[in-house]
Every structure is written in C-alpha cells, then in structure tokens.
Short mmCIF file of C-alpha atoms and ligand atoms in Angstrom, two decimals:
data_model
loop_
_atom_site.label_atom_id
_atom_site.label_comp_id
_atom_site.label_asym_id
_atom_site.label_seq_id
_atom_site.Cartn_x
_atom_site.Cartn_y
_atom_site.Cartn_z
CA UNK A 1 24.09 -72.80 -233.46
CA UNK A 2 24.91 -68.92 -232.74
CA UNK A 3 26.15 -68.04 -229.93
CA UNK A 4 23.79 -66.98 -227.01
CA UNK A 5 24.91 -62.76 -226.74
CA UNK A 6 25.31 -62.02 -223.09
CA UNK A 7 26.42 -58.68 -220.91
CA UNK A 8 30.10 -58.69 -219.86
CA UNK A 9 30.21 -60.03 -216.49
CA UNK A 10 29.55 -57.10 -213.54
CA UNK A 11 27.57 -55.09 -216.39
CA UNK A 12 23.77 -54.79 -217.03
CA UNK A 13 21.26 -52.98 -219.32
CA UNK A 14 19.39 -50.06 -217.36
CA UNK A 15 15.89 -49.96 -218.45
CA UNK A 16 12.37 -49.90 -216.94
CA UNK A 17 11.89 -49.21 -213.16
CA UNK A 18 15.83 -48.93 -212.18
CA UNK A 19 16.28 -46.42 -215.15
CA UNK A 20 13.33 -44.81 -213.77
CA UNK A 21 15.17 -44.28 -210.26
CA UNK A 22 18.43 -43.52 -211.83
CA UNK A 23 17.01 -40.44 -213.62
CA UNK A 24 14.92 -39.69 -210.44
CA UNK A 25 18.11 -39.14 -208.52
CA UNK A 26 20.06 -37.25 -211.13
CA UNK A 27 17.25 -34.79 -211.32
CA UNK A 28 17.04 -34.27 -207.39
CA UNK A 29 20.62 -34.12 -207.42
CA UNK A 30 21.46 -31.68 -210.36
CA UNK A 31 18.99 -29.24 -208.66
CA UNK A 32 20.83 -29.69 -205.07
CA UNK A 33 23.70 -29.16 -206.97
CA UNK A 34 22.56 -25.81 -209.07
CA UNK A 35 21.17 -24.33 -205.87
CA UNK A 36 24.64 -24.31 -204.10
CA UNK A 37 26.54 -23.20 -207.89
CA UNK A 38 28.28 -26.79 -208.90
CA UNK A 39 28.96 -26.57 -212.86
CA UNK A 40 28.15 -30.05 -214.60
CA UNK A 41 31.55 -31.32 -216.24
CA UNK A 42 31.84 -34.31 -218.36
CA UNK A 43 35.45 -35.42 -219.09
CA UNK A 44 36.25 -38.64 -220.78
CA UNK A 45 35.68 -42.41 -219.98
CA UNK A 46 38.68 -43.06 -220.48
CA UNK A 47 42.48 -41.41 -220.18
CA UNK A 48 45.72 -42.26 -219.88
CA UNK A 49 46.62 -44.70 -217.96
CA UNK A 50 49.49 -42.49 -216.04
CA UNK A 51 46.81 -39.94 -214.88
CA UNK A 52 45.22 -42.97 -212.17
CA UNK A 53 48.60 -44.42 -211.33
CA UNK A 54 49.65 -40.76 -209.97
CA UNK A 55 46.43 -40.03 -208.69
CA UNK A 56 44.38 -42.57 -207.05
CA UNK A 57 47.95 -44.40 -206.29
CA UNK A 58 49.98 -47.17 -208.08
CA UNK A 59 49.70 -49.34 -204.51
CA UNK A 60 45.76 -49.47 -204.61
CA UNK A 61 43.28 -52.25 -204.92
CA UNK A 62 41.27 -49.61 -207.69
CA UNK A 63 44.96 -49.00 -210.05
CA UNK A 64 46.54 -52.73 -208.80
CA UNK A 65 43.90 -55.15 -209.39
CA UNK A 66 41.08 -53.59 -210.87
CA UNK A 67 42.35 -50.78 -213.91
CA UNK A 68 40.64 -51.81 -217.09
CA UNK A 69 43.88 -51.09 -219.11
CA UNK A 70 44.11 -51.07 -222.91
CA UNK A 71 46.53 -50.13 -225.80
CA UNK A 72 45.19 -48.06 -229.14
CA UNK A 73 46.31 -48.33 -232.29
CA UNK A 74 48.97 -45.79 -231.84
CA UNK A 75 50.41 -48.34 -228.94
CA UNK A 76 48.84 -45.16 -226.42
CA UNK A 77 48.50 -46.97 -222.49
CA UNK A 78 44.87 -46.35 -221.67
CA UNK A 79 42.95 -47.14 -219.02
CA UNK A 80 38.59 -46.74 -218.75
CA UNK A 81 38.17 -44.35 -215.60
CA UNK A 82 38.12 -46.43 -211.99
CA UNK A 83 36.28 -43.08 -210.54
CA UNK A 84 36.28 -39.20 -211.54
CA UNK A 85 37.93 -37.13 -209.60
CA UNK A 86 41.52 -37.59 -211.34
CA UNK A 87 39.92 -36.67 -214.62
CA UNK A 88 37.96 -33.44 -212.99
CA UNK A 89 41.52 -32.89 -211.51
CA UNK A 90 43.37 -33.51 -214.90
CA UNK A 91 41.36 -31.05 -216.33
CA UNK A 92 41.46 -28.15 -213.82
CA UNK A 93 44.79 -28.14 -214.63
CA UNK A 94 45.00 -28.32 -218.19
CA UNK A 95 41.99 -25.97 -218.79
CA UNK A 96 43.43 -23.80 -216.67
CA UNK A 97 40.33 -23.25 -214.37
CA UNK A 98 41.52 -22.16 -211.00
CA UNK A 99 43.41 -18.75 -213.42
CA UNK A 100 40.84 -16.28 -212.53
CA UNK A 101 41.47 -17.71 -208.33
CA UNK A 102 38.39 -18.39 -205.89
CA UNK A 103 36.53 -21.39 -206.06
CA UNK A 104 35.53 -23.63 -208.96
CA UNK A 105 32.69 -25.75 -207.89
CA UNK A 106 32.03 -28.99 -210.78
CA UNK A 107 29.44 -32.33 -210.53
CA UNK A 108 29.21 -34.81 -212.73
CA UNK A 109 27.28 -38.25 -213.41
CA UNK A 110 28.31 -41.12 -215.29
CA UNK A 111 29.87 -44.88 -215.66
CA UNK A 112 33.21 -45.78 -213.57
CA UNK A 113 35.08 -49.21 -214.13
CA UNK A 114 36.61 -51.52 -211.96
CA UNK A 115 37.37 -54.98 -212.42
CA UNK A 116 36.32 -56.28 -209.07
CA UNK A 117 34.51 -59.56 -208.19
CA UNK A 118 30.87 -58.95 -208.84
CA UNK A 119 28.32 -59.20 -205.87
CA UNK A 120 25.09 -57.37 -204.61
CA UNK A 121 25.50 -53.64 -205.31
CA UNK A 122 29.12 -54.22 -206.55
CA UNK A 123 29.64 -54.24 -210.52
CA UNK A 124 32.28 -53.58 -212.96
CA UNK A 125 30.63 -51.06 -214.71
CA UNK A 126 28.94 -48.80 -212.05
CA UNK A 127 27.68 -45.25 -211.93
CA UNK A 128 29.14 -42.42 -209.93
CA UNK A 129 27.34 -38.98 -209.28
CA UNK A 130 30.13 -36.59 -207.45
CA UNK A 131 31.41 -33.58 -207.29
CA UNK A 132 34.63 -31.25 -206.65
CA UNK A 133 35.40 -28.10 -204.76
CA UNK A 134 38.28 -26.57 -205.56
CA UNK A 135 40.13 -23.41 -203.88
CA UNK A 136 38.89 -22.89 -200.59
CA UNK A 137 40.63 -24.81 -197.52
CA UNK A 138 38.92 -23.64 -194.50
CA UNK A 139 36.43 -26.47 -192.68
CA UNK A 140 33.25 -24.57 -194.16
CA UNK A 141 33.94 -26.12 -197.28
CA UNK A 142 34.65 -29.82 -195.89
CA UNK A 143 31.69 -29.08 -194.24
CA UNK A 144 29.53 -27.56 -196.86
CA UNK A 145 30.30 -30.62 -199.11
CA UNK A 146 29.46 -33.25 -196.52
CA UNK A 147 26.88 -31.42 -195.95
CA UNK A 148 25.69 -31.55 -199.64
CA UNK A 149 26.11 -35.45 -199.89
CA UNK A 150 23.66 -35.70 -197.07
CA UNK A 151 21.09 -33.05 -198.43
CA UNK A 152 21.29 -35.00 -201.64
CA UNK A 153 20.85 -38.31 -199.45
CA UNK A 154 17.29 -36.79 -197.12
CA UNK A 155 15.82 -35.28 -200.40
CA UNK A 156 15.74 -38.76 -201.86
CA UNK A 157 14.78 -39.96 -198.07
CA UNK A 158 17.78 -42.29 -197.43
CA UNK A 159 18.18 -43.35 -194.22
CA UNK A 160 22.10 -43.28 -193.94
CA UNK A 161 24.42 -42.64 -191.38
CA UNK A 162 27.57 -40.27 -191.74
CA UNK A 163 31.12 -41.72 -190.71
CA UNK A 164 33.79 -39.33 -190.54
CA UNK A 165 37.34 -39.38 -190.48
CA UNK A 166 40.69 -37.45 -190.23
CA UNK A 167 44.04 -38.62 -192.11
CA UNK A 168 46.39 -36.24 -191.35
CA UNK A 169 48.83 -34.01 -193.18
CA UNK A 170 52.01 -35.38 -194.53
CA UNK A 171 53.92 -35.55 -190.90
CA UNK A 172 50.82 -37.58 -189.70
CA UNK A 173 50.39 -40.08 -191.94
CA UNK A 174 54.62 -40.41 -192.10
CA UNK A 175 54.20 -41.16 -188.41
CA UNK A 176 51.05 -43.32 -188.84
CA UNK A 177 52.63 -45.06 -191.69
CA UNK A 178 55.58 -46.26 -188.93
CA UNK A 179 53.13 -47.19 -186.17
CA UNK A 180 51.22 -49.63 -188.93
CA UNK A 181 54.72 -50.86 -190.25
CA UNK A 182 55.58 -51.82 -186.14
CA UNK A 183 51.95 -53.07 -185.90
CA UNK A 184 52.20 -55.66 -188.56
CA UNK A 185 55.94 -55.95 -187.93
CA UNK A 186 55.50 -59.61 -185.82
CA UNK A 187 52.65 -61.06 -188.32
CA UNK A 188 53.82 -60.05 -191.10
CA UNK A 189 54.21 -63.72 -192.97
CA UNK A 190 49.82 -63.77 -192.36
CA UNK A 191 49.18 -60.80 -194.46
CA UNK A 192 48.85 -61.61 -198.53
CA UNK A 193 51.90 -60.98 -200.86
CA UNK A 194 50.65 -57.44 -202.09
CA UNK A 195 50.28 -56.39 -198.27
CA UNK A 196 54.09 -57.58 -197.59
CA UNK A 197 55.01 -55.27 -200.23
CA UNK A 198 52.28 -52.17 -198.93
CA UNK A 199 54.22 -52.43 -195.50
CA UNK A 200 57.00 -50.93 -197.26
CA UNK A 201 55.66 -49.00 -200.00
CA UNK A 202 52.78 -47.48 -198.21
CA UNK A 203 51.49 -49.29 -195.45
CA UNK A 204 48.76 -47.33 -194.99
CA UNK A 205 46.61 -49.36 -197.75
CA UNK A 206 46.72 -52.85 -195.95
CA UNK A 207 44.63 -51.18 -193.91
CA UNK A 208 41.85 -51.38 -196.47
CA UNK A 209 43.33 -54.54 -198.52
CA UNK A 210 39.77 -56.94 -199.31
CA UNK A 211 41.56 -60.47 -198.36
CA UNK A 212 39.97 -61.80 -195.40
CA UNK A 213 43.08 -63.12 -193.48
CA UNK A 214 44.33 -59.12 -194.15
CA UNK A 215 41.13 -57.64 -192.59
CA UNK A 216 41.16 -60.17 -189.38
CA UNK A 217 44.56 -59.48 -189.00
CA UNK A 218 44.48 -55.71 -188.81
CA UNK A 219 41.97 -56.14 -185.80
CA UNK A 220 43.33 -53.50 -182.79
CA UNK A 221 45.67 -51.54 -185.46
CA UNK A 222 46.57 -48.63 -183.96
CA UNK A 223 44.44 -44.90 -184.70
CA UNK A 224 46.20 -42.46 -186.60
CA UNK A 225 47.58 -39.58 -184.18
CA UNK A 226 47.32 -36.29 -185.22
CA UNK A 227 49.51 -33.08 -184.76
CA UNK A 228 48.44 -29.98 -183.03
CA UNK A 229 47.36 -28.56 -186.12
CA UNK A 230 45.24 -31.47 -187.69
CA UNK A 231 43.40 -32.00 -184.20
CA UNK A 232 42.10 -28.25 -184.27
CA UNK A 233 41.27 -28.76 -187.90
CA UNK A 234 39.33 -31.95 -187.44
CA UNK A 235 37.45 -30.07 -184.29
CA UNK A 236 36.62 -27.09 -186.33
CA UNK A 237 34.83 -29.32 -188.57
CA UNK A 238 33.43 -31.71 -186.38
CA UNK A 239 31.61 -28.44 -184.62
CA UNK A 240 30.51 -27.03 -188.10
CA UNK A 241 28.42 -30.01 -188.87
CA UNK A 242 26.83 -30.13 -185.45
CA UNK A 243 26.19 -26.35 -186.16
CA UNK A 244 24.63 -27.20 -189.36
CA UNK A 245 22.60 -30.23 -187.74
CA UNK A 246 24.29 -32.77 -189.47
CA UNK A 247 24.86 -36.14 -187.76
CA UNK A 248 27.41 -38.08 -187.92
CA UNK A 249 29.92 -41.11 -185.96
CA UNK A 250 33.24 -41.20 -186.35
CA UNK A 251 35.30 -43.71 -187.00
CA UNK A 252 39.40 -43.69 -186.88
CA UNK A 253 39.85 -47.02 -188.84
CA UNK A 254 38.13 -45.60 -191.77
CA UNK A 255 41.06 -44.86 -193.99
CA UNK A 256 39.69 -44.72 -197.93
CA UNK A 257 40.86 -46.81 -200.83
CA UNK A 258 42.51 -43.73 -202.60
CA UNK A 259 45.70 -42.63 -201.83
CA UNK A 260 44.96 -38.78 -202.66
CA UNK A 261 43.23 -38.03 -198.99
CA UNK A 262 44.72 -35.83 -196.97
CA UNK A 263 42.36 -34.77 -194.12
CA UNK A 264 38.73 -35.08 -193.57
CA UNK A 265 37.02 -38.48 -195.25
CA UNK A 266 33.93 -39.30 -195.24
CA UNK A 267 31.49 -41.97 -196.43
CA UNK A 268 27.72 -42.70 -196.16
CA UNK A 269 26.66 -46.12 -194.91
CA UNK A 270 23.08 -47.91 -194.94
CA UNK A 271 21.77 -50.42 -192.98
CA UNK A 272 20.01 -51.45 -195.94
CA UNK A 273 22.77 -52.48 -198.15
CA UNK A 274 24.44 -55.42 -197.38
CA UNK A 275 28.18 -55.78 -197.24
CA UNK A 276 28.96 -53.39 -199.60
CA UNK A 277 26.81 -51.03 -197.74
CA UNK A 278 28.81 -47.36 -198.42
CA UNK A 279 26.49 -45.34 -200.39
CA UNK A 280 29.29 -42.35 -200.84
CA UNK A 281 32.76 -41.53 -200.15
CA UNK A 282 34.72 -38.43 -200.38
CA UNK A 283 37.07 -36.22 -198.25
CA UNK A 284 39.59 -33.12 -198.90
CA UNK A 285 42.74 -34.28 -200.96
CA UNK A 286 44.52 -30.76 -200.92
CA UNK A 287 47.67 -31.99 -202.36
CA UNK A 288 46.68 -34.05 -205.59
CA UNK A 289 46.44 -30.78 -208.04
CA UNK A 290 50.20 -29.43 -207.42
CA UNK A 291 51.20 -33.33 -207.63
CA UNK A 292 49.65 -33.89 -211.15
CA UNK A 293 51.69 -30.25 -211.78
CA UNK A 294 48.85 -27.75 -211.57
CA UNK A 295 49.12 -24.96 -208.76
CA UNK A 296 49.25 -25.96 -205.31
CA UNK A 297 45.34 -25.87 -204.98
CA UNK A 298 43.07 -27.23 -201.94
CA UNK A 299 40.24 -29.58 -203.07
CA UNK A 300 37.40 -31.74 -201.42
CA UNK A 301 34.43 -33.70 -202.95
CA UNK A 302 32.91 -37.12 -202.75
CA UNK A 303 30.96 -39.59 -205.16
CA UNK A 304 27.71 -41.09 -204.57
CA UNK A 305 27.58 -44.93 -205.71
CA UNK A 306 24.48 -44.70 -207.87
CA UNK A 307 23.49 -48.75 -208.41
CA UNK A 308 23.67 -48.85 -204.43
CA UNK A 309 21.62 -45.79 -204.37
CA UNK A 310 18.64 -46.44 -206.86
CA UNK A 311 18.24 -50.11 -204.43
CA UNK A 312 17.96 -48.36 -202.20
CA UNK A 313 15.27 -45.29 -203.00
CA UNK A 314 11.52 -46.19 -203.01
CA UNK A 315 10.14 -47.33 -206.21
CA UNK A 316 7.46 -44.69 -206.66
CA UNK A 317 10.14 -41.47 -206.92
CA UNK A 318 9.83 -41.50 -210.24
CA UNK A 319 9.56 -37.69 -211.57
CA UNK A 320 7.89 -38.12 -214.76
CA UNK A 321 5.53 -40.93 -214.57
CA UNK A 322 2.79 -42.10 -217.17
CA UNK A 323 -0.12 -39.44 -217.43
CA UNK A 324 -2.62 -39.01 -220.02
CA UNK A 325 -2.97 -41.54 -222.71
CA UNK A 326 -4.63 -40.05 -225.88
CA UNK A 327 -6.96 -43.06 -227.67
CA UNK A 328 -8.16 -42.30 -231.03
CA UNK A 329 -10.92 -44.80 -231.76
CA UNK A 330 -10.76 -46.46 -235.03
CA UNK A 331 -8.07 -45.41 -238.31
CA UNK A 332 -10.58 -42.39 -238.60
CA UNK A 333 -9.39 -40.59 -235.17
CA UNK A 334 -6.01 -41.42 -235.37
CA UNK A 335 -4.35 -38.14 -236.14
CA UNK A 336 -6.98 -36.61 -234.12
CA UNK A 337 -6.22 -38.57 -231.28
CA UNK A 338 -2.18 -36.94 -231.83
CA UNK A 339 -3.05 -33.74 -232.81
CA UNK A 340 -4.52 -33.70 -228.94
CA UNK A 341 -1.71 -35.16 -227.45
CA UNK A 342 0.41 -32.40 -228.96
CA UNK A 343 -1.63 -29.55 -228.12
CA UNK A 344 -1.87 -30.54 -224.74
CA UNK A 345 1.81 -31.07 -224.07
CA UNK A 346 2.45 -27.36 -225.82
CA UNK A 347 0.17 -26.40 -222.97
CA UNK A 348 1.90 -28.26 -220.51
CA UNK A 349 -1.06 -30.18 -219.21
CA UNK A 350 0.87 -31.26 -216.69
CA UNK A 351 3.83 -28.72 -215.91
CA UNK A 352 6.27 -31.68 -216.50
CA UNK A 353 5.85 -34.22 -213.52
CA UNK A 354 4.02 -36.85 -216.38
CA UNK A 355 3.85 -38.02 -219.88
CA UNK A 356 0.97 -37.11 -222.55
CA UNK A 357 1.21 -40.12 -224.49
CA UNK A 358 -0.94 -40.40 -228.01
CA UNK A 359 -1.71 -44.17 -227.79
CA UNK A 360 -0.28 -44.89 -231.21
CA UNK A 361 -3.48 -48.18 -231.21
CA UNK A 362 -6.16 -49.15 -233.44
CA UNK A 363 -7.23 -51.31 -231.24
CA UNK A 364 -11.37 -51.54 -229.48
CA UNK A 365 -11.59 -49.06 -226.78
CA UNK A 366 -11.50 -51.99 -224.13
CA UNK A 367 -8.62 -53.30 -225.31
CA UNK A 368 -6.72 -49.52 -225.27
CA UNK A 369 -8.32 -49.64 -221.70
CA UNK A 370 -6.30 -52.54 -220.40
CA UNK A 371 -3.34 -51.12 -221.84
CA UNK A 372 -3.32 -47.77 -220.05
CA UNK A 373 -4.39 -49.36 -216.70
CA UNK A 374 -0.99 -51.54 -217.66
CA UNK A 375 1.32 -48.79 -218.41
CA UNK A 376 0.20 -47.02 -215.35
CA UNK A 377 -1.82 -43.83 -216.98
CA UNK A 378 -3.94 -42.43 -214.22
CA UNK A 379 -6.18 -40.79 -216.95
CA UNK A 380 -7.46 -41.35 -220.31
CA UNK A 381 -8.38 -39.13 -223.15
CA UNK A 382 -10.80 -40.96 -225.67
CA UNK A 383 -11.75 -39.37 -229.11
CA UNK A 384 -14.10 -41.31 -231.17
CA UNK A 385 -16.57 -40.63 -233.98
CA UNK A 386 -19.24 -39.13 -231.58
CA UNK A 387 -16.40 -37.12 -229.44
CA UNK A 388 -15.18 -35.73 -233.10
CA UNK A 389 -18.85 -34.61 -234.49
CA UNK A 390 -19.71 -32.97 -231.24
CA UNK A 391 -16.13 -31.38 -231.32
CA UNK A 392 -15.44 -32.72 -227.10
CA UNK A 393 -13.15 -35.11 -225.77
CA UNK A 394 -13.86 -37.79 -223.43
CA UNK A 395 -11.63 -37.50 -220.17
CA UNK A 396 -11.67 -40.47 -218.16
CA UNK A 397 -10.53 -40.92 -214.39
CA UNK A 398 -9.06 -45.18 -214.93
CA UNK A 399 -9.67 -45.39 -211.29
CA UNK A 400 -13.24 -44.52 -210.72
CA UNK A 401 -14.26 -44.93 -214.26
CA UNK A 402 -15.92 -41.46 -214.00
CA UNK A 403 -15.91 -39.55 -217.65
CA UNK A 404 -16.27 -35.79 -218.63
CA UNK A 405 -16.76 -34.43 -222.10
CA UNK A 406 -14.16 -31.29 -223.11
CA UNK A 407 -14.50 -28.76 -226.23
CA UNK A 408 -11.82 -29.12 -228.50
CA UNK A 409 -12.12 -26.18 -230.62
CA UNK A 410 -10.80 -23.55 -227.76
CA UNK A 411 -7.06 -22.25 -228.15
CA UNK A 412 -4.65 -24.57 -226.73
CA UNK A 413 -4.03 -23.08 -223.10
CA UNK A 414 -7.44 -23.17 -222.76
CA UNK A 415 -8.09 -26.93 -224.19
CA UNK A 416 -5.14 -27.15 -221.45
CA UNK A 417 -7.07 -25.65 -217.99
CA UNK A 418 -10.49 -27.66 -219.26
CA UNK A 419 -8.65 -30.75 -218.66
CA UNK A 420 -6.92 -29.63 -216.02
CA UNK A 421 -10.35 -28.68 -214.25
CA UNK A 422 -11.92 -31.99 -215.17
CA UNK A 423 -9.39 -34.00 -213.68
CA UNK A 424 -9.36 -31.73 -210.42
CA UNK A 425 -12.98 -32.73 -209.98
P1 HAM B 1 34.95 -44.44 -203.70
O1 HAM B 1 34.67 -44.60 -202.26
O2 HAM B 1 35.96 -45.33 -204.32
O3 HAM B 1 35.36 -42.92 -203.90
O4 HAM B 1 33.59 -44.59 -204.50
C1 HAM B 1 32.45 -43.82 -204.16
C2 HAM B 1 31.20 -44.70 -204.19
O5 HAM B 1 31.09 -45.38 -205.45
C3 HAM B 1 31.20 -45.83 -203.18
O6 HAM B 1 30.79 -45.37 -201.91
C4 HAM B 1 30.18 -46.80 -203.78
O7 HAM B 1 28.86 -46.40 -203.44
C5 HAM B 1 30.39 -46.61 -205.27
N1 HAM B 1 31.17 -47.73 -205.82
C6 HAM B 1 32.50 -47.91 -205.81
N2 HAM B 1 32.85 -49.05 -206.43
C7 HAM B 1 31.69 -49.62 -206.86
C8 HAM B 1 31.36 -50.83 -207.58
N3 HAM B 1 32.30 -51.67 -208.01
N4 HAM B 1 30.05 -51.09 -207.82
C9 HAM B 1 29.09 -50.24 -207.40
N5 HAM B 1 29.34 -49.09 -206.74
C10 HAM B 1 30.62 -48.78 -206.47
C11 HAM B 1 35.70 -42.36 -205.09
O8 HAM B 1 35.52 -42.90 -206.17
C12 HAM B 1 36.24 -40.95 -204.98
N6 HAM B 1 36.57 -40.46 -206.34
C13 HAM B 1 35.25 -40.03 -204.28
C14 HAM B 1 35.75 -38.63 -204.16
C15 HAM B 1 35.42 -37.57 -204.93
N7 HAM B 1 36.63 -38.20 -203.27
C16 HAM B 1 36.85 -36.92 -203.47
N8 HAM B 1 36.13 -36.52 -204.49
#
C-alpha cells in the first residue's frame, strides 16, 4: 500500500475561510502601512546561516533549538528564516539603503520557521507581517511604530492590550546581566543545562528560557535598573503614547527572545489566545546594523504573528466575498451567461469588495440555485432562452427571492448602474 502523504508536523495548507482572513488582514495592513510611507520588501526564505547566529543571538531558544539548518550542494550552511528582521537588516546594508540618510521605512509579509513543539497558535511554519524603521532615534519613532501595530490591531477590531518595556543601553543590561547572574547564583543546579551555560554567556536569556522548572525559578528576579539617560528615554516615550491615546501596561519582566533589543520592547497580548497569547512583538534594536558591519544606524519595528491573528479576527472580514453568480441556462446560454460576467466586472459592478462569478454549470436553474445560496452569492444573474430573445437579464435578490429584468444591449457602464440600481431596490 502507498504511503498516506501528510503535512510536516507544525505546517498546514491555508485555504477556505482562514485564507480568507489571512488576505483580509494583509489588505488592512498594507493600506495602514502605505498611509504612513512603509515600502513592501521581500528578501529570501532562507540565508545564511551566520546572518541569525549574529543577529537574533547564538544563545537563543529561536538560533539554539529551533534554526531549520541545511547544507546545499556547494556544502553552503543555510538556515530557513526564524523571523525577518535580520534579513531586512542584511539587506539595508548590502543594498546600501540608508546612502541617501533619513529614514527608510520597509513591511513585509510572509512564512518564518522555527522548530518548536507544536500547540494552539504555535507552528513551525508560521506567518509574520512586520515592519522596520530605520534612521531616526528619537521616541516619536518608537512611538509612531507602536503606535502602528495597534492601528493595524483596532482596524481589524482586536481587542489586545499593549505591554511595554525598557532594556537598557549597553551599561544597563552589563549591570542587569550581574544582578541576574547573583540572582540565580544560590539555585543555580535547578535551572536546565542550557541556562547554566546562559548565566555566563548571557544571562539575560534564562529569563525567557520555555522549561518550566526555569520559569518557576526566575519568580522575584530582580527589574532591570536603568541609567539616567534610559529612564528619561523610556519617560519620553511612555508620555508620547499617552499623548497619542494609546494604552498600554508595563511590564519590567518582559525581556524578548532576541538578543538584538536595546531599548523600548513591546508586544501585544489577547485574552483570547491561550498560552501563546502574544499577537506581536517588536522594540528599537539600534545597535544590530553597525554589528552586522553596516553604518551605525538606529532601528525599531515589530512583527505581527499572523496564524494567532486570523483566530482571532471575526469570520465575516472577508474583503472580497462571493457576489453575483452569472447562470446561463442550458449549453445554448453558456457563453452568454460569461460574456455578462465579463462585462460587468469591466464595469466594476461592484468597485471590488465581491466576486462576479460566471457559474461555469449546465445544470436546471434549481439546482444552480442551491449552489449559489451554498457558495454564499447574495445575488443571482439568470440568462435563459426567454431572457436572451427579449435581450434582459434576470437579477435575482437569493434572499427574498424578488427578480428584476435588465437590458443587455446598453454599453457596459451602463449594463453596470442597471444592476447596480436593481439591486439597490
Ligand atoms: P517575535 O516576538 O519572535 O519577534 O515574533 C513576533 C510574533 O510572531 C509573535 O508575537 C507571535 O505572534 C508570532 N510567532 C512567533 N513564533 C511563532 C510560532 N512558532 N507560531 C506562530 N506564531 C509565532 C520577532 O520575530 C521580531 N523579528 C519582531 C521585530 C521586528 N522586532 C523588531 N522588528
């Protein structure tokens, strides 16, 4: 017997009402981010294996335990991308973007891999929507791209609160890193082998390792403390996003599972989720660009987890949605029945929010019926033998059965507005 084909584990096929809600969001989202000037990028799915070591950090779950790493046939260390901003990053640099100076604002949308355990809302193939900011360092930009994760968040009418964060600069987190390593210092035989080895390396990811005994054991680790100059950072932009009405909580054991923060962080969490309930994450990492040897260049962004996302938006936000079906009634109307369909999507019958569908179906008219009410079509167009030799169409209404007659031999715009006007009625 063949083998039964299968998914990978952590994967799935999007199709039907979550592909519906996927699309959905990227269309709300590539408008919120046109209106404020993000560029769409699209680098590649996968890179060199180097480029997520130095960036996202060799001591991290995401590069440690969870890199999907392969070889090529020229021997080449690759790895499929864990997340995007070291590849937006990678390519600043190497396409030179940041040359002419000011800001380069990018988004992009697309699959991220990490070999975690799967669960509810967590996969190994999973779908990021982000975007980066790069070359301005004042707080209106940490707070103009918070702010734009949570625009993005109440168009799609998410219910999600904002937690906030401040890491520190280097001197900060040097200090913080000490106050952890003293923390841990007397239990250090209960953490898990990989967080014996953090406390030296960089202490400041046991704070986010998954391994239960690890997360009851950092219970009452100390806050980080910031200098002079972080603390009037961190107020600046706590008082822009009350000045721009957005809400938010803070919380100073949020620390990030990426090692290229170096401020403000940020994530979005819902009530609605579960246990992996952050919808986003993102925060300023001003010092990754001059470390991957591009000019020293302040960035900030975040990435919206898509799968968690589409759960959790309502099912009708669909943007285009079934329409008008076209029936031609018997082999005689068939092309008829098209030839409609086309002229009244050249029209734009429906400005793009729905489909004009040409029902493709021999079939009797009751059985073309039960179809459309299937698929969802509000409306019907019939054409049949009498429609055709009194040169009308038959509009019908599917929920109150209520039928009008059209001409059909008017110029298209016009065949367009008599439709328009009979559904209106
Ligand atoms: P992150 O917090 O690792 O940040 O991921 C962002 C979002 O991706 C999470 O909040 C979550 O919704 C989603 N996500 C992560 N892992 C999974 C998974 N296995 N299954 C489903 N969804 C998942 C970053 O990736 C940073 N690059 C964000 C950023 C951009 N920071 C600055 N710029």
């Amino acid at each position: 017997m063949t083998e039964k084909l299968s998914a990978p584990r952590g994967t799935r096929d999007l199709y039907g009402e979550e592909m519906a809600r996927f699309e959905a969001i990227e269309t709300l989202a590539r408008a919120a981010f046109s209106s404020m000037g993000y560029q769409q990028i699209r680098t590649p799915i996968f890179e060199s294996r180097s480029l997520f070591e130095r960036s996202v950090g060799d001591e991290t779950d995401i590069v440690k335990k969870e890199l999907y790493v392969f070889r090529d046939r020229k021997d080449r260390e690759l790895a499929l991308r864990p997340e995007g901003t070291a590849g937006v990053v990678r390519a600043y640099i190497e396409r030179n973007m940041g040359a002419a100076g000011g800001v380069t604002k990018l988004w992009y949308s697309g699959p991220m891999f990490r070999y975690e355990r799967p669960q509810g809302g967590r996969y190994r193939q999973f779908y990021q929507l982000g975007c980066e900011l790069f070359g301005a360092k004042s707080a209106m930009a940490d707070v103009e791209v918070a702010g734009l994760a949570i625009k993005i968040l109440a168009t799609l009418k998410i219910n999600a609160r904002l937690k906030i964060n401040f890491i520190g600069c280097e001197a900060c987190r040097r200090a913080y890193a000490e106050s952890i390593r003293a923390f841990f210092a007397a239990k250090k035989e209960k953490l898990c082998p990989d967080c014996i080895v953090r406390l030296e390396r960089n202490p400041l990811r046991v704070l986010d390792c998954k391994v239960e005994t690890c997360r009851a054991e950092r219970a009452g680790a100390p806050a980080i403390a910031l200098c002079e100059t972080c603390s009037a950072q961190y107020a600046e932009i706590r008082q822009g996003l009350s000045e721009m009405k957005i809400e938010y909580v803070e919380d100073a054991s949020m620390v990030r599972g990426l090692d290229y923060y170096t401020g403000f962080v940020f994530e979005a969490v819902s009530e609605n989720l579960g246990a992996q309930d952050a919808v986003l994450g993102g925060g300023r990492y001003d010092g990754l660009v001059a470390q991957m040897g591009g000019p020293p260049t302040p960035a900030v962004g975040f990435a919206i987890g898509m799968d968690r996302l589409a759960s959790l938006v309502a099912a009708d936000i669909r943007v285009v949605g079934p329409f008008l079906l076209v029936i031609g009634l018997g082999a005689q109307n068939q092309w008829g029945a098209m030839d409609l369909a086309r002229r009244l999507r050249a029209a734009s019958v429906v400005g793009g929010t729905g489909s004009v569908e040409c029902a493709l179906s021999e079939k009797s008219l009751k059985a073309q019926l039960k179809d459309a009410d299937r698929r969802g079509f509000p409306f019907v167009a019939i054409l049949g033998d009498g429609e055709r030799e009194r040169g009308v169409v038959t509009i019908r209404d599917m929920k109150s059965g209520e039928q009008k007659e059209i001409a059909t031999g008017v110029a298209d715009d016009e065949l367009a507005a008599g439709v328009r006007r009979s559904l209106l009625a």
